[in-house]
Backbone as JSON Lines, residues from 0, in Angstrom:
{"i":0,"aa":"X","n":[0.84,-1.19,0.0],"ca":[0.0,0.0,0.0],"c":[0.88,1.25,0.0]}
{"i":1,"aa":"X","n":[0.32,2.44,-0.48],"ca":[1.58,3.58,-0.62],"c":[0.63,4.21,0.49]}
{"i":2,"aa":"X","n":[1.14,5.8,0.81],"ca":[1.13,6.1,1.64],"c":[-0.3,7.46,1.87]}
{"i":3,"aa":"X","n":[-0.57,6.94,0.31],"ca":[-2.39,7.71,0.08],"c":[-3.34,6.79,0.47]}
{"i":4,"aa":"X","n":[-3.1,5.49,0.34],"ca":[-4.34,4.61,0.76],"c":[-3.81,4.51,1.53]}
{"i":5,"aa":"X","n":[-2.95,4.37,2.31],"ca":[-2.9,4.25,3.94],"c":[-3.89,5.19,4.54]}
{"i":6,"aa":"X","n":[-3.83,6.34,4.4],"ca":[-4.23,7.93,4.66],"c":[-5.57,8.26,4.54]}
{"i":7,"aa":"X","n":[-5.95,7.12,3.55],"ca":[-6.88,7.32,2.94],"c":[-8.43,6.3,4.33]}
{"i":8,"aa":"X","n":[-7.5,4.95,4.0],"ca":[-8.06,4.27,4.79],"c":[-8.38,4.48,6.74]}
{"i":9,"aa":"X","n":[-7.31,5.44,7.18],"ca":[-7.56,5.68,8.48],"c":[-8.28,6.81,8.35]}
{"i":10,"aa":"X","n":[-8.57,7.71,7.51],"ca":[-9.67,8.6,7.62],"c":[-10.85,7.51,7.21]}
{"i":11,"aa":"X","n":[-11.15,6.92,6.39],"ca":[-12.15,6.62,6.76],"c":[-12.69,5.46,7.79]}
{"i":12,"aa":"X","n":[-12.04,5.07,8.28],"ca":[-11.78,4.41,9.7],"c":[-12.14,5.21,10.9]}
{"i":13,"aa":"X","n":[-12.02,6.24,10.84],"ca":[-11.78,7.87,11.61],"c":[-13.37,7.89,11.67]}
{"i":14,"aa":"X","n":[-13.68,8.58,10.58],"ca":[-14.89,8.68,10.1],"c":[-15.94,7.95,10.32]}
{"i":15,"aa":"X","n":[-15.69,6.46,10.35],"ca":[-17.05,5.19,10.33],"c":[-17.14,4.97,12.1]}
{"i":16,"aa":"X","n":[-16.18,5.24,12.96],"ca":[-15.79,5.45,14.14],"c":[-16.58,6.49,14.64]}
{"i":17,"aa":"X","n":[-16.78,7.34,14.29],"ca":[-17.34,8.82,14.79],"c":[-18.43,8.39,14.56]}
{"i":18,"aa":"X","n":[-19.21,7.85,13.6],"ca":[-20.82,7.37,12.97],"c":[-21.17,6.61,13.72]}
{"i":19,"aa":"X","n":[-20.57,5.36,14.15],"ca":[-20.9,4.38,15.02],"c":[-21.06,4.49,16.28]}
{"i":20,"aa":"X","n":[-20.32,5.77,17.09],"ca":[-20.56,5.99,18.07],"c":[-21.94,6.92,18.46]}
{"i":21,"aa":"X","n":[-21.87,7.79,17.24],"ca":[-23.33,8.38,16.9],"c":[-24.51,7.55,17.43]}
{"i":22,"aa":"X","n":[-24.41,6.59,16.49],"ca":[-25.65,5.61,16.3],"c":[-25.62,4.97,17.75]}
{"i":23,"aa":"X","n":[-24.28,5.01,18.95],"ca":[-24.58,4.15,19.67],"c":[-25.87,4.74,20.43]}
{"i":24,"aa":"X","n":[-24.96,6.33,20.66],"ca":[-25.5,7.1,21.46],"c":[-26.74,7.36,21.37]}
{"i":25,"aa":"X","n":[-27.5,7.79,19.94],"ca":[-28.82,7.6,19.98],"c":[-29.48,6.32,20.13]}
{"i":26,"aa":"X","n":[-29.13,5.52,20.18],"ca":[-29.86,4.38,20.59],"c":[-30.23,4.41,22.11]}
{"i":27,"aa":"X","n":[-28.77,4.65,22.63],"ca":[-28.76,4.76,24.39],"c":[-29.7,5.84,24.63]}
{"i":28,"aa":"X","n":[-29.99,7.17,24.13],"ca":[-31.04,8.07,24.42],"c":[-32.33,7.86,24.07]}
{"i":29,"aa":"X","n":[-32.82,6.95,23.16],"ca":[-33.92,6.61,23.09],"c":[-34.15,5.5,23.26]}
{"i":30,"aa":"X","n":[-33.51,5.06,24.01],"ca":[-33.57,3.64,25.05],"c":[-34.45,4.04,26.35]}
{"i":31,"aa":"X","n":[-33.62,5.5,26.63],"ca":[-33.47,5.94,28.43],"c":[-35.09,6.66,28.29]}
{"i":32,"aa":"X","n":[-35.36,7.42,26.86],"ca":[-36.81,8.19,26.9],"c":[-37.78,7.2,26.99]}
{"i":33,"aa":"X","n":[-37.39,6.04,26.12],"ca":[-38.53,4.71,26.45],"c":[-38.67,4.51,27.43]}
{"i":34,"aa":"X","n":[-37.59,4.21,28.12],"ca":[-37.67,3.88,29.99],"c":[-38.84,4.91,30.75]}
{"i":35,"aa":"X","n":[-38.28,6.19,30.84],"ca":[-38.97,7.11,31.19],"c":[-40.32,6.98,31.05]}
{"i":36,"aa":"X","n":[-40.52,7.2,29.6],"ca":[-42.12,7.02,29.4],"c":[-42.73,5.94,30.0]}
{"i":37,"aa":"X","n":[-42.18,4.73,30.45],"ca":[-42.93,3.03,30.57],"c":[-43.14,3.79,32.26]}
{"i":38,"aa":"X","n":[-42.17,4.56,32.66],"ca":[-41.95,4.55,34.38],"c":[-43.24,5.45,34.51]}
{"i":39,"aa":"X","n":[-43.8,6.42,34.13],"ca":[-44.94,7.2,34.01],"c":[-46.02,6.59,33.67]}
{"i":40,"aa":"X","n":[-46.04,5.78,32.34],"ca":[-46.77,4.97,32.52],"c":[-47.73,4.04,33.23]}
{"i":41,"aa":"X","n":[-46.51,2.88,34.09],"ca":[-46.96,2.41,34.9],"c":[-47.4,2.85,35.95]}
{"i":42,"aa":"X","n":[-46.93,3.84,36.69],"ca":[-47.45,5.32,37.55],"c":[-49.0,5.3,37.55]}
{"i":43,"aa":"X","n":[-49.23,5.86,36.64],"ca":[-50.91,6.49,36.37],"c":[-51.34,4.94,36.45]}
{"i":44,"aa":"X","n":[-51.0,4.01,35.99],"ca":[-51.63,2.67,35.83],"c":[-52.02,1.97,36.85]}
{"i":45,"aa":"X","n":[-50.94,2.19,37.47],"ca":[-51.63,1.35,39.21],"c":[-52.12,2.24,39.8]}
{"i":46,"aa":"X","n":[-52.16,3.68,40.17],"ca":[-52.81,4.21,40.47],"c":[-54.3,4.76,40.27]}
């Protein structure tokens, strides 16, 4: 490999890294709003 696809490949390594952590994070936040909502939920429900 020369030293453009090297360059080439850790940016986009860089890049798919930054996305993935994206995606983790919204998952984890609309994990935690689901939670929320079920906890209110059940609230009014037994009550």
């Amino acid at each position: 490999m020369n030293e453009t696809t090297k360059a080439k490949k850790a940016a986009y390594q860089k890049k798919q890294e930054a996305q993935g952590k994206k995606v983790v994070n919204w998952i984890f936040g609309v994990l935690l709003v689901l939670a929320i909502i079920f906890a209110v939920y059940s609230v009014f429900i037994v009550s």
